[in-house]
PDB file of C-alpha atoms in Angstrom:
ATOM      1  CA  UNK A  90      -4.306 186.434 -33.188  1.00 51.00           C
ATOM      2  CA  UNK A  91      -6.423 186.695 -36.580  1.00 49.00           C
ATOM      3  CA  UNK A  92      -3.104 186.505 -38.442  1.00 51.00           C
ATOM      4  CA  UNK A  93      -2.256 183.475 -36.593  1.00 52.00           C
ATOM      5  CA  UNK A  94      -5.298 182.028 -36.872  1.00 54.00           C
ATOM      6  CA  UNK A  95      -5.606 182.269 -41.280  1.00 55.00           C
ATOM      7  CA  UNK A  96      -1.772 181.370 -41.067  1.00 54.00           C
ATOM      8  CA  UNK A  97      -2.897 178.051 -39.387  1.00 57.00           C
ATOM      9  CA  UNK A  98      -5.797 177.590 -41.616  1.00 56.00           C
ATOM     10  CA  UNK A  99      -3.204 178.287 -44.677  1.00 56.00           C
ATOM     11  CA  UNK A 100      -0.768 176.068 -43.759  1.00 55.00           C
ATOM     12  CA  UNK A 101      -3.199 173.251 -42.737  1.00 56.00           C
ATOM     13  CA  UNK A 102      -4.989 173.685 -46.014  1.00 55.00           C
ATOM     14  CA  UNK A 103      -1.441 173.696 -47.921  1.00 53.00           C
ATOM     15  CA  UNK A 104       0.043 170.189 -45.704  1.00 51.00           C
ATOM     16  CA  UNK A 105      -2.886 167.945 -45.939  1.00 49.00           C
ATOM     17  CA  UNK A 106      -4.074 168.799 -49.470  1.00 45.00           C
ATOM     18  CA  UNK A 107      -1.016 170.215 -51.726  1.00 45.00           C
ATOM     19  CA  UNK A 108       1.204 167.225 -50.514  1.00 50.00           C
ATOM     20  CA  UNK A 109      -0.191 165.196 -53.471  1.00 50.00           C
ATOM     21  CA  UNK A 110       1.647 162.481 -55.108  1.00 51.00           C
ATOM     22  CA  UNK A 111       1.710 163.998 -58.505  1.00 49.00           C
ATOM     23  CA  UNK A 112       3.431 167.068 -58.242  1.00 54.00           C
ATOM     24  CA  UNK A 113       4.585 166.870 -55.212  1.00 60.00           C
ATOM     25  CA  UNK A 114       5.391 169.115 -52.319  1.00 64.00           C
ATOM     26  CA  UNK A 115       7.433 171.369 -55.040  1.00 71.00           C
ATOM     27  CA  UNK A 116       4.427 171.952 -56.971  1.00 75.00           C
ATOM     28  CA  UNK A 117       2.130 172.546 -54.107  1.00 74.00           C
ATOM     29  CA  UNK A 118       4.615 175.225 -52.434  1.00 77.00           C
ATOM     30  CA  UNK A 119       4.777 177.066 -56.109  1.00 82.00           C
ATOM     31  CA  UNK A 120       0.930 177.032 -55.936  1.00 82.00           C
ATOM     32  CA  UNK A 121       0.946 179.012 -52.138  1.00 82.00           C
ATOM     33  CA  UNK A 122       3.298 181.202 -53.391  1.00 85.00           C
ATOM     34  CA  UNK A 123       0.719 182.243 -56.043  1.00 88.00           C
ATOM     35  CA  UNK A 124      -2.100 182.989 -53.661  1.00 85.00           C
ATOM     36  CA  UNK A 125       0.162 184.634 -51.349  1.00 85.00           C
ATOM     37  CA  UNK A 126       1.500 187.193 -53.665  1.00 90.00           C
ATOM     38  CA  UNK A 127      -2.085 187.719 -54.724  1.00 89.00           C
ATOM     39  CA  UNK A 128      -3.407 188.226 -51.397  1.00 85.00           C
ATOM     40  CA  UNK A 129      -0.584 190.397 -51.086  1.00 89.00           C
ATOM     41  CA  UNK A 130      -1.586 192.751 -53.901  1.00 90.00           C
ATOM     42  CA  UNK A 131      -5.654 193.306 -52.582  1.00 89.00           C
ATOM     43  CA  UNK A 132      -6.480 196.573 -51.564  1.00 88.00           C
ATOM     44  CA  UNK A 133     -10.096 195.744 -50.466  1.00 86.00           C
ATOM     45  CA  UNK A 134     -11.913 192.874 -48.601  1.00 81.00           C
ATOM     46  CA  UNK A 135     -13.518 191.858 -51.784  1.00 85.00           C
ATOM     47  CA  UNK A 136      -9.967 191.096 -53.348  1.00 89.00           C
ATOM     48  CA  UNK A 137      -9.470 189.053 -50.323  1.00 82.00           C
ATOM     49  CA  UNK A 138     -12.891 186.936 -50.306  1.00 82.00           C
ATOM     50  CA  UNK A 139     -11.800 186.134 -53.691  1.00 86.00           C
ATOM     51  CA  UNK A 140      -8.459 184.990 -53.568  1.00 84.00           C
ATOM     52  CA  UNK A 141      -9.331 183.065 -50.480  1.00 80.00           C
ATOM     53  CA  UNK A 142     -12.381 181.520 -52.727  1.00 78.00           C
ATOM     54  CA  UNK A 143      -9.858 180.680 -55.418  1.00 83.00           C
ATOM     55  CA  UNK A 144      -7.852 178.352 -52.935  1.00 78.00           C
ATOM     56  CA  UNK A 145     -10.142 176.700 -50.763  1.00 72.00           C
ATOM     57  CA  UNK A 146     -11.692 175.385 -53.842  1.00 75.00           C
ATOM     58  CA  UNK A 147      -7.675 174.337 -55.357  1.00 75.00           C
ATOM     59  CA  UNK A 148      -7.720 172.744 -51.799  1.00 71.00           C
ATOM     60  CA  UNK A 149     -10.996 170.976 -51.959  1.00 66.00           C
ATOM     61  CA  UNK A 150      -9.597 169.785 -55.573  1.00 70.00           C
ATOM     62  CA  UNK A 151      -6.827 168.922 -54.116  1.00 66.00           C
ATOM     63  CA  UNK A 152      -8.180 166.692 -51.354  1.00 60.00           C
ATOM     64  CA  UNK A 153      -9.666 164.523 -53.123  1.00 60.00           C
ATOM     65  CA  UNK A 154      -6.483 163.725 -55.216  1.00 61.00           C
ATOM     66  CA  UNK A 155      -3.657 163.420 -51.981  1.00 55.00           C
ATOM     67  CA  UNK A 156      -5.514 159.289 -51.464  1.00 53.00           C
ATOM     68  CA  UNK A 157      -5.076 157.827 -47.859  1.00 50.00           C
ATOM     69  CA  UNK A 158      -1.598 159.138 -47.845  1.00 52.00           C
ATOM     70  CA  UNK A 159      -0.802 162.468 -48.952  1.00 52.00           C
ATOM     71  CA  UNK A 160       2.798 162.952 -49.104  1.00 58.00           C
ATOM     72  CA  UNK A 161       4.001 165.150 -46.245  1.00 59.00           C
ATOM     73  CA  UNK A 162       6.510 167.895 -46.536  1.00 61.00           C
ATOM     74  CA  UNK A 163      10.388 167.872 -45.504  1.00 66.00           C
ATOM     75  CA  UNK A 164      11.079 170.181 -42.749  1.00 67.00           C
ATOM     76  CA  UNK A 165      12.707 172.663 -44.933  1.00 72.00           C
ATOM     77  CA  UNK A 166       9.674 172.440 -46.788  1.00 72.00           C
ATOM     78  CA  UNK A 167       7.235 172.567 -43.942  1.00 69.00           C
ATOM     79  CA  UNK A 168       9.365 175.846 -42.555  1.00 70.00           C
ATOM     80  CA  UNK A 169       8.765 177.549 -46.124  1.00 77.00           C
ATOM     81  CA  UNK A 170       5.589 176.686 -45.627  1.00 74.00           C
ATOM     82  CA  UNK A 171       4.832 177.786 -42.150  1.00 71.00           C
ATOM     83  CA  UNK A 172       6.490 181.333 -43.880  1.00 76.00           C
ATOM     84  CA  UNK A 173       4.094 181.024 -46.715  1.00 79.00           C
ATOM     85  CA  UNK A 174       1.011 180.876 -44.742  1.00 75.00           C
ATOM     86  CA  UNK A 175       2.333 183.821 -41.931  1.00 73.00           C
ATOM     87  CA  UNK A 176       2.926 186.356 -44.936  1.00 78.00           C
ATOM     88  CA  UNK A 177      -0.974 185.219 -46.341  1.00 79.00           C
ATOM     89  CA  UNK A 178      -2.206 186.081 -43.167  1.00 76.00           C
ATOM     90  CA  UNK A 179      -0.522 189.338 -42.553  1.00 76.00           C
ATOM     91  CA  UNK A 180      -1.733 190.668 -46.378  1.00 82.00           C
ATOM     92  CA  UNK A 181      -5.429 189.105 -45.967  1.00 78.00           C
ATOM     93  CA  UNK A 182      -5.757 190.630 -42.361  1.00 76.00           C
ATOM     94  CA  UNK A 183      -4.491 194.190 -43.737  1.00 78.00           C
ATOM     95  CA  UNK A 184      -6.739 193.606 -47.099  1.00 78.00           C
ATOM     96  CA  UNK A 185      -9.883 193.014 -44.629  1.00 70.00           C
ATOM     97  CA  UNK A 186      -9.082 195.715 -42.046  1.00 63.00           C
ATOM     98  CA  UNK A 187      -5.919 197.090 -42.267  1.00 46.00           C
ATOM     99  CA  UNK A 188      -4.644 194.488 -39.721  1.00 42.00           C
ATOM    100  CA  UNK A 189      -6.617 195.722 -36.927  1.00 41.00           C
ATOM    101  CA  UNK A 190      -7.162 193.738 -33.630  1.00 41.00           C
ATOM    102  CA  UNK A 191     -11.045 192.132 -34.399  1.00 43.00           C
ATOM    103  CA  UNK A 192     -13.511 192.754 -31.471  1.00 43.00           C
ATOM    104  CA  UNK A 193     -14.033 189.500 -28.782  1.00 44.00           C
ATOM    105  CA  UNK A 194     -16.552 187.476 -29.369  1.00 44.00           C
ATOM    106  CA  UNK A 195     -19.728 187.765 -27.442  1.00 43.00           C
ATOM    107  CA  UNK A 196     -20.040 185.532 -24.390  1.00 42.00           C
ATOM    108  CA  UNK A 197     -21.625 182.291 -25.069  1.00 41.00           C
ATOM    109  CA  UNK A 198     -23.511 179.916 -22.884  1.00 37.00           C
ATOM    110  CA  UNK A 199     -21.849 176.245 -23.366  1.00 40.00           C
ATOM    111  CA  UNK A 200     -21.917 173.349 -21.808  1.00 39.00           C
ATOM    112  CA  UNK A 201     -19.470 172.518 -18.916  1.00 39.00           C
ATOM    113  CA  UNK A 202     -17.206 175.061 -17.565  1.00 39.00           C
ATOM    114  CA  UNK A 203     -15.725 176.044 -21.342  1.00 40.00           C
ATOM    115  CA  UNK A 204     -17.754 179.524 -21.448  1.00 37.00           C
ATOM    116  CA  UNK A 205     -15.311 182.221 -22.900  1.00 36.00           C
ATOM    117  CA  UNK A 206     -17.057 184.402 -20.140  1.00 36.00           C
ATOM    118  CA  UNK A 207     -16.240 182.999 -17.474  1.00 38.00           C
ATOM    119  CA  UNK A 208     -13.247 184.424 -14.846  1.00 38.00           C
ATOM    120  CA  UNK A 209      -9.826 184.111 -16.357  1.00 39.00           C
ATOM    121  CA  UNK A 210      -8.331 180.877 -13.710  1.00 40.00           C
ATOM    122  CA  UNK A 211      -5.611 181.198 -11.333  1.00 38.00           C
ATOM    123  CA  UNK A 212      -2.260 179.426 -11.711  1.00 40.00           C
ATOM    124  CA  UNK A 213       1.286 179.880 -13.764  1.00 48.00           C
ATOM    125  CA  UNK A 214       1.277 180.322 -17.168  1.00 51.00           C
ATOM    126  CA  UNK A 215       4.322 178.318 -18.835  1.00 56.00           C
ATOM    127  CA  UNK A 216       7.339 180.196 -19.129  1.00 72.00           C
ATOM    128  CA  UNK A 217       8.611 180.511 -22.668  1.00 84.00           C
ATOM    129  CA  UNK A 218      11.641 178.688 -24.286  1.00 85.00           C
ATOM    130  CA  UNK A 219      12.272 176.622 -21.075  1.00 84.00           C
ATOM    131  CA  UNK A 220      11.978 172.779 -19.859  1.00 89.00           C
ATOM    132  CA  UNK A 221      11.905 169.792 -21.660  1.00 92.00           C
ATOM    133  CA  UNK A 222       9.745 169.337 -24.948  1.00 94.00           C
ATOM    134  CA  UNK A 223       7.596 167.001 -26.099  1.00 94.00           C
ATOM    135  CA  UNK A 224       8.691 164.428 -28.342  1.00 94.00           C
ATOM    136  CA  UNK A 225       7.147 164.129 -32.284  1.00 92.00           C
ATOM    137  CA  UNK A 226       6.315 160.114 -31.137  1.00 92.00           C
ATOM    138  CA  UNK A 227       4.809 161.104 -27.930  1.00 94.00           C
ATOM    139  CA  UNK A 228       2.733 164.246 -30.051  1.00 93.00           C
ATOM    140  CA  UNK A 229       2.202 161.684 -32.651  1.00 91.00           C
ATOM    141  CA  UNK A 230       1.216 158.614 -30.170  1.00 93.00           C
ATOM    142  CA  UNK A 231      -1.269 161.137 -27.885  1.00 95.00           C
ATOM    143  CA  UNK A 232      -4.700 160.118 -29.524  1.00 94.00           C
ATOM    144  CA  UNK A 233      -7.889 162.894 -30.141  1.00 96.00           C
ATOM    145  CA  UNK A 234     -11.277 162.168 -29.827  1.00 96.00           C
ATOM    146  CA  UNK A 235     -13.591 162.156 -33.238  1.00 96.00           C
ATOM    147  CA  UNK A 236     -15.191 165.686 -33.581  1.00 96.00           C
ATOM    148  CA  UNK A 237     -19.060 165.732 -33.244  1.00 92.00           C
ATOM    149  CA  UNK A 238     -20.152 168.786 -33.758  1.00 92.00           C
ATOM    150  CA  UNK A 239     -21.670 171.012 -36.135  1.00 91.00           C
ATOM    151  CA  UNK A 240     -24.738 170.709 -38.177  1.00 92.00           C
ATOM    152  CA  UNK A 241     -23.456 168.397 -40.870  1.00 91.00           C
ATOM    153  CA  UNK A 242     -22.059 165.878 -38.647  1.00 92.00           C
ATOM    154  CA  UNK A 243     -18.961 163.641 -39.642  1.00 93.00           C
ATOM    155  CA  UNK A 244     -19.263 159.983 -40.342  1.00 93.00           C
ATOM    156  CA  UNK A 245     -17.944 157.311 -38.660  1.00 91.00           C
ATOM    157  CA  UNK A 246     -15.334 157.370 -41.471  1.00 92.00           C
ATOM    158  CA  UNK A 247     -14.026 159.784 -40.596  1.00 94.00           C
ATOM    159  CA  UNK A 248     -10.310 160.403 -39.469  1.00 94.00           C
ATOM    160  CA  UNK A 249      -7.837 162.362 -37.971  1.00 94.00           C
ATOM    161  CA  UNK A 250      -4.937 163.195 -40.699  1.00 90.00           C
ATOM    162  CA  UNK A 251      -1.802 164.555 -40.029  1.00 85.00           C
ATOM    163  CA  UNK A 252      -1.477 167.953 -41.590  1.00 76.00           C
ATOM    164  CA  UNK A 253       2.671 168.101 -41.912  1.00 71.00           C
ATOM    165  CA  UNK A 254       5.520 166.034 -40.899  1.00 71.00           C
ATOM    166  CA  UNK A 255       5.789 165.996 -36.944  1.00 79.00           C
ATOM    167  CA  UNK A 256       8.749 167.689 -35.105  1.00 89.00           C
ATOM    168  CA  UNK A 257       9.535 168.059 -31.677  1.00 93.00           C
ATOM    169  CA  UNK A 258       6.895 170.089 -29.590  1.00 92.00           C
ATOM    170  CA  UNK A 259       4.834 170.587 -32.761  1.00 91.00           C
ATOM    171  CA  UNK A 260       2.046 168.541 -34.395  1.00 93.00           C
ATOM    172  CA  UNK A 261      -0.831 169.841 -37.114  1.00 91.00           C
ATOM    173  CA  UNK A 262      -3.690 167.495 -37.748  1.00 92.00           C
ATOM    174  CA  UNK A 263      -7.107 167.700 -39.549  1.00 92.00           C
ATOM    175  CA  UNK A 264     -10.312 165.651 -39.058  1.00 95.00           C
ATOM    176  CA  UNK A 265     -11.056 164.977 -42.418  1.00 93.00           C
ATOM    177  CA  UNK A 266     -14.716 162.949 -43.952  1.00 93.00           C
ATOM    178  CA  UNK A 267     -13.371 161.850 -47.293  1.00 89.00           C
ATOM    179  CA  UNK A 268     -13.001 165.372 -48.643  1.00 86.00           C
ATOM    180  CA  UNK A 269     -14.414 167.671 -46.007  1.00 90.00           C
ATOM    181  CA  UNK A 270     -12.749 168.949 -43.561  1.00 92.00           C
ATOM    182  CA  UNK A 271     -14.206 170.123 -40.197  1.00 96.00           C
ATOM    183  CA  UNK A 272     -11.664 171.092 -37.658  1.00 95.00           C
ATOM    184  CA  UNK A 273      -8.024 171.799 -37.383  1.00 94.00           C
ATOM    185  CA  UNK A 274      -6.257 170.919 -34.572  1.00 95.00           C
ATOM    186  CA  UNK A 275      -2.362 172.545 -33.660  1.00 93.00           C
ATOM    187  CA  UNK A 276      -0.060 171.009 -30.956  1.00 95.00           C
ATOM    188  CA  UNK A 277       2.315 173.495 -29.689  1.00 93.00           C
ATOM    189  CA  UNK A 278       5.310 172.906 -27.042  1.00 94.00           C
ATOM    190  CA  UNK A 279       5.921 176.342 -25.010  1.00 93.00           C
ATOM    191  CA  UNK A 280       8.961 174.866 -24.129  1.00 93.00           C
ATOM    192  CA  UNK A 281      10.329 175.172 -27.246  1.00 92.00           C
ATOM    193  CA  UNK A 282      14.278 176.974 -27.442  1.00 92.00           C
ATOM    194  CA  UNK A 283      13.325 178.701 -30.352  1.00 88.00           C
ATOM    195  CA  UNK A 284      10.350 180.705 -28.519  1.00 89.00           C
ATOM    196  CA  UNK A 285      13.120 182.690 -26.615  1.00 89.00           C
ATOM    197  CA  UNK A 286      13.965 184.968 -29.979  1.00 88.00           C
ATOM    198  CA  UNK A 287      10.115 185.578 -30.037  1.00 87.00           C
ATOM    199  CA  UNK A 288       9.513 186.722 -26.050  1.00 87.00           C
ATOM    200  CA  UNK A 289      10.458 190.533 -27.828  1.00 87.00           C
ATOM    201  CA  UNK A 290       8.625 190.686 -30.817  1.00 88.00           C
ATOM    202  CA  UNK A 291       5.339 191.746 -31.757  1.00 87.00           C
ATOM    203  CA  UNK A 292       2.374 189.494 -31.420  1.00 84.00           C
ATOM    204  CA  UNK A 293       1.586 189.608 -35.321  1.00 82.00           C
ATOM    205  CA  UNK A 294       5.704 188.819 -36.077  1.00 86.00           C
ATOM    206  CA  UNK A 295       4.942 185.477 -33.685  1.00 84.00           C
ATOM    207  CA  UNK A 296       3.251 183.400 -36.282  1.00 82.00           C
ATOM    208  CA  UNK A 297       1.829 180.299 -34.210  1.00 78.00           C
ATOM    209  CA  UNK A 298       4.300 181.022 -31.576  1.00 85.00           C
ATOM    210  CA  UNK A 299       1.692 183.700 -30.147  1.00 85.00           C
ATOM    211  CA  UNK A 300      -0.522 181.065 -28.569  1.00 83.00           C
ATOM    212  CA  UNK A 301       2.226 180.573 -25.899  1.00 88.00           C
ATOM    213  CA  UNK A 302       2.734 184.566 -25.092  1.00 87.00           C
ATOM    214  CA  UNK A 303      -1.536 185.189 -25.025  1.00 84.00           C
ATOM    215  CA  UNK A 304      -3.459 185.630 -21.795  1.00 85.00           C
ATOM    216  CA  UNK A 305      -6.295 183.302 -20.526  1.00 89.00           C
ATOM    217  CA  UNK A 306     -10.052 184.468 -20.607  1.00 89.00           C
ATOM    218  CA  UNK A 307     -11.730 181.414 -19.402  1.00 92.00           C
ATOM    219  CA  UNK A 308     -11.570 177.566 -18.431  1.00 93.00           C
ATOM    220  CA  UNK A 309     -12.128 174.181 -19.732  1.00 93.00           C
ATOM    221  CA  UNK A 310     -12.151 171.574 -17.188  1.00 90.00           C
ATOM    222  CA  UNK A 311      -9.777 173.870 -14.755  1.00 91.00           C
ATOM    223  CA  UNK A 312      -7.090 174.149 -17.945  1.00 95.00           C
ATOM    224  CA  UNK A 313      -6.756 177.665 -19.055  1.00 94.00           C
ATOM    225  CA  UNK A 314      -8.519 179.150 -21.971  1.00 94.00           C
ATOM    226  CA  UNK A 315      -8.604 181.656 -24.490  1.00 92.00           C
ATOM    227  CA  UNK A 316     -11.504 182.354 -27.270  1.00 90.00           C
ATOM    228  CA  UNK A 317      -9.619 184.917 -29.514  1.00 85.00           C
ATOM    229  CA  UNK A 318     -12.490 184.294 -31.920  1.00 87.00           C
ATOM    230  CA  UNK A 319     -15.859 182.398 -32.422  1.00 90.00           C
ATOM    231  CA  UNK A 320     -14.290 179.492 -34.919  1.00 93.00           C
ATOM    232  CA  UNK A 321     -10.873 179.570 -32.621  1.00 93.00           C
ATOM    233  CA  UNK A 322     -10.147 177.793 -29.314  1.00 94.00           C
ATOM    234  CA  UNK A 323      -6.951 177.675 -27.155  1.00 94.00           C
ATOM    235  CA  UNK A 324      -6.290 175.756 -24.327  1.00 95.00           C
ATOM    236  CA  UNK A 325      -3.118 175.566 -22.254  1.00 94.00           C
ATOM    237  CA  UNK A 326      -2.067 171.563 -21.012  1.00 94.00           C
ATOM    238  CA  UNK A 327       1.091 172.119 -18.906  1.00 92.00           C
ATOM    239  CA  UNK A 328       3.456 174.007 -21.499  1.00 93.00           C
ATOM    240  CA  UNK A 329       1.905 172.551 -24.392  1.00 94.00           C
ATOM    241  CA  UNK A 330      -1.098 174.749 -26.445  1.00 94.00           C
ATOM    242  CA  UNK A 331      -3.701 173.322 -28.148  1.00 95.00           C
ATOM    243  CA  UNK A 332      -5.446 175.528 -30.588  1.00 94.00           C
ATOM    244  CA  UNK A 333      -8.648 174.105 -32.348  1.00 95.00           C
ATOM    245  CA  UNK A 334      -9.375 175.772 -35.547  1.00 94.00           C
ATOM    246  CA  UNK A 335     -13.101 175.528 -37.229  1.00 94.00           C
ATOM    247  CA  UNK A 336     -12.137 174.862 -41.340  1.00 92.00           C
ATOM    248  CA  UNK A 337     -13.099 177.562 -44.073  1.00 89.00           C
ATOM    249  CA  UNK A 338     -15.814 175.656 -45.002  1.00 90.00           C
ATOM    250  CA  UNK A 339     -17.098 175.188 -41.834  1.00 92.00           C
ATOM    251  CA  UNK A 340     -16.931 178.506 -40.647  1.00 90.00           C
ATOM    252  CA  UNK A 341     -20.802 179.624 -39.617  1.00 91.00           C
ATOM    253  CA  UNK A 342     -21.958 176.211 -39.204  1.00 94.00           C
ATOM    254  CA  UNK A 343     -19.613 174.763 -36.304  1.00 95.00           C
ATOM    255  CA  UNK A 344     -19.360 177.247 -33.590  1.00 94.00           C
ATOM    256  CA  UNK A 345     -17.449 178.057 -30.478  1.00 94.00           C
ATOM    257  CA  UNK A 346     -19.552 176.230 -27.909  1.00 95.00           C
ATOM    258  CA  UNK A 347     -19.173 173.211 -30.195  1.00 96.00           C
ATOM    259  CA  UNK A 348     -15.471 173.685 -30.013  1.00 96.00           C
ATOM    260  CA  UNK A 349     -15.668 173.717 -26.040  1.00 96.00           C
ATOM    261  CA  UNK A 350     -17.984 170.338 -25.717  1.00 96.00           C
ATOM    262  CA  UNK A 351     -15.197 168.462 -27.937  1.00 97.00           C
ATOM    263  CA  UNK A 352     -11.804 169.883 -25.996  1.00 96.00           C
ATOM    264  CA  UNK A 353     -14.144 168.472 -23.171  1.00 96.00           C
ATOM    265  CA  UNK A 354     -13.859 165.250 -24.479  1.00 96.00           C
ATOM    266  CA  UNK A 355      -9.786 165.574 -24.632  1.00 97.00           C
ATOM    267  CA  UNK A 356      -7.455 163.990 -22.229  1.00 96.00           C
ATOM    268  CA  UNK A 357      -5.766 167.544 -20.853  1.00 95.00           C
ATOM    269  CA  UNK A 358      -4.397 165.726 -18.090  1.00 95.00           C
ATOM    270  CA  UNK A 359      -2.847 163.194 -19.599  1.00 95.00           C
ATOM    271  CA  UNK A 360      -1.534 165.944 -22.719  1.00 95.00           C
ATOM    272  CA  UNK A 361      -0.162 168.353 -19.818  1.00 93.00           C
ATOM    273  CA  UNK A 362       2.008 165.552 -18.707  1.00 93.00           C
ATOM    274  CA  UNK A 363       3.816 164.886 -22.183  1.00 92.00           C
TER     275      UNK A 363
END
């Protein structure tokens, strides 16, 4: 799950920000490819801390050069991407501790019935690779609340962006205050064919696939619920996942019980019925 979770954070970073007009997605891709080899060649977590330094300030840069409307990747693009940002995860996980499983977070007393302590809830999990899948208009058309919390709190300016072009039972977004972003947000549909080559392969060879093969360990408004880590959320709508992501940036200031009050706010019921 922590190589999932940078890959998501990688390839957000990489959609919303490298997509510039000048350049384009060509130029941005080259860039990734950069960091990833030299994430790939740290030995040490200080190696790591500074490549990862090195491109969320590119991204920062970058942001405030994409405009209203960044260009967004073709899906061959977007699938070299998605690569990109697996591999970065996989070398920065090993370079901070040789890949090993992190510890759970401790419980935490939020508000509602989102506590990552409470009893793991009843019910079928989705089964893997089967049923119909959401369509990229009905992903695209299924609206998210703003995002409130945190200490430095968003403006009313600011907007949900869509992190890469939308497919089928898949759908990235960032909200986004001119050039700071706060939370990523990942649409996943279990139903998915493709998850069927995955159902015998490690977790850490799933890439963002794993969400849908993971185990409950709490609730949020009776959907099921997994806290893998402080800054990460995942909640299961039906056979669609929806893992919240708190931004590099972010990270220390926004914290899990903040990501349980906003999934609060989201329609699960209506998103389970896509």
């Amino acid at each position: 799950m922590k190589n999932l979770t940078i890959a998501l954070m990688v390839a957000a970073a990489f959609t919303t920000v490298g997509c510039k007009k000048k350049g384009g997605a060509g130029e941005a891709m080259a860039k990734m490819g950069e960091f990833k080899d030299k994430m790939c060649a740290c030995k040490d977590k200080k190696c790591a801390d500074d490549v990862q330094d090195q491109m969320n300030k590119w991204s920062a840069e970058n942001a405030k050069n994409a405009g209203d409307k960044p260009e967004k990747p073709d899906e061959k693009t977007m699938k070299e991407m998605q690569e990109v940002g697996t591999k970065y995860g996989e070398c920065m996980a090993k370079a901070m501790g040789g890949g090993e499983t992190p510890p759970p977070p401790p419980p935490e007393t939020g508000s509602g019935s989102g506590s990552a302590a409470a009893a793991p809830p009843t019910g079928d999990m989705p089964k893997v690779g089967e049923g119909p899948v959401a369509s990229a208009l009905s992903l695209v058309k299924f609206s998210l609340p703003p995002f409130k919390g945190g200490p430095e709190k968003a403006s009313d300016k600011a907007i949900w962006s869509s992190a890469e072009a939308e497919t089928d039972g898949n759908r990235l977004s960032n909200y986004i205050d001119g050039d700071k972003p706060f939370i990523d947000v990942q649409f996943l549909d279990c139903n998915l064919p493709a998850l069927k080559e995955y159902i015998n392969k490690s977790p850490d060879d799933r890439g963002i696939f794993q969400n849908c093969f993971d185990k409950p360990t709490g609730k949020i408004k009776d959907f099921p619920m997994a806290a893998p880590q402080e800054h990460v959320r995942v909640v299961w709508a039906g056979h669609i996942t929806l893992t919240v992501i708190v931004t590099a940036p972010q990270k220390g200031k926004i914290k899990g019980a903040d990501l349980e009050e906003w999934l609060n706010t989201v329609d699960l019921a209506a998103l389970s019925k896509l």
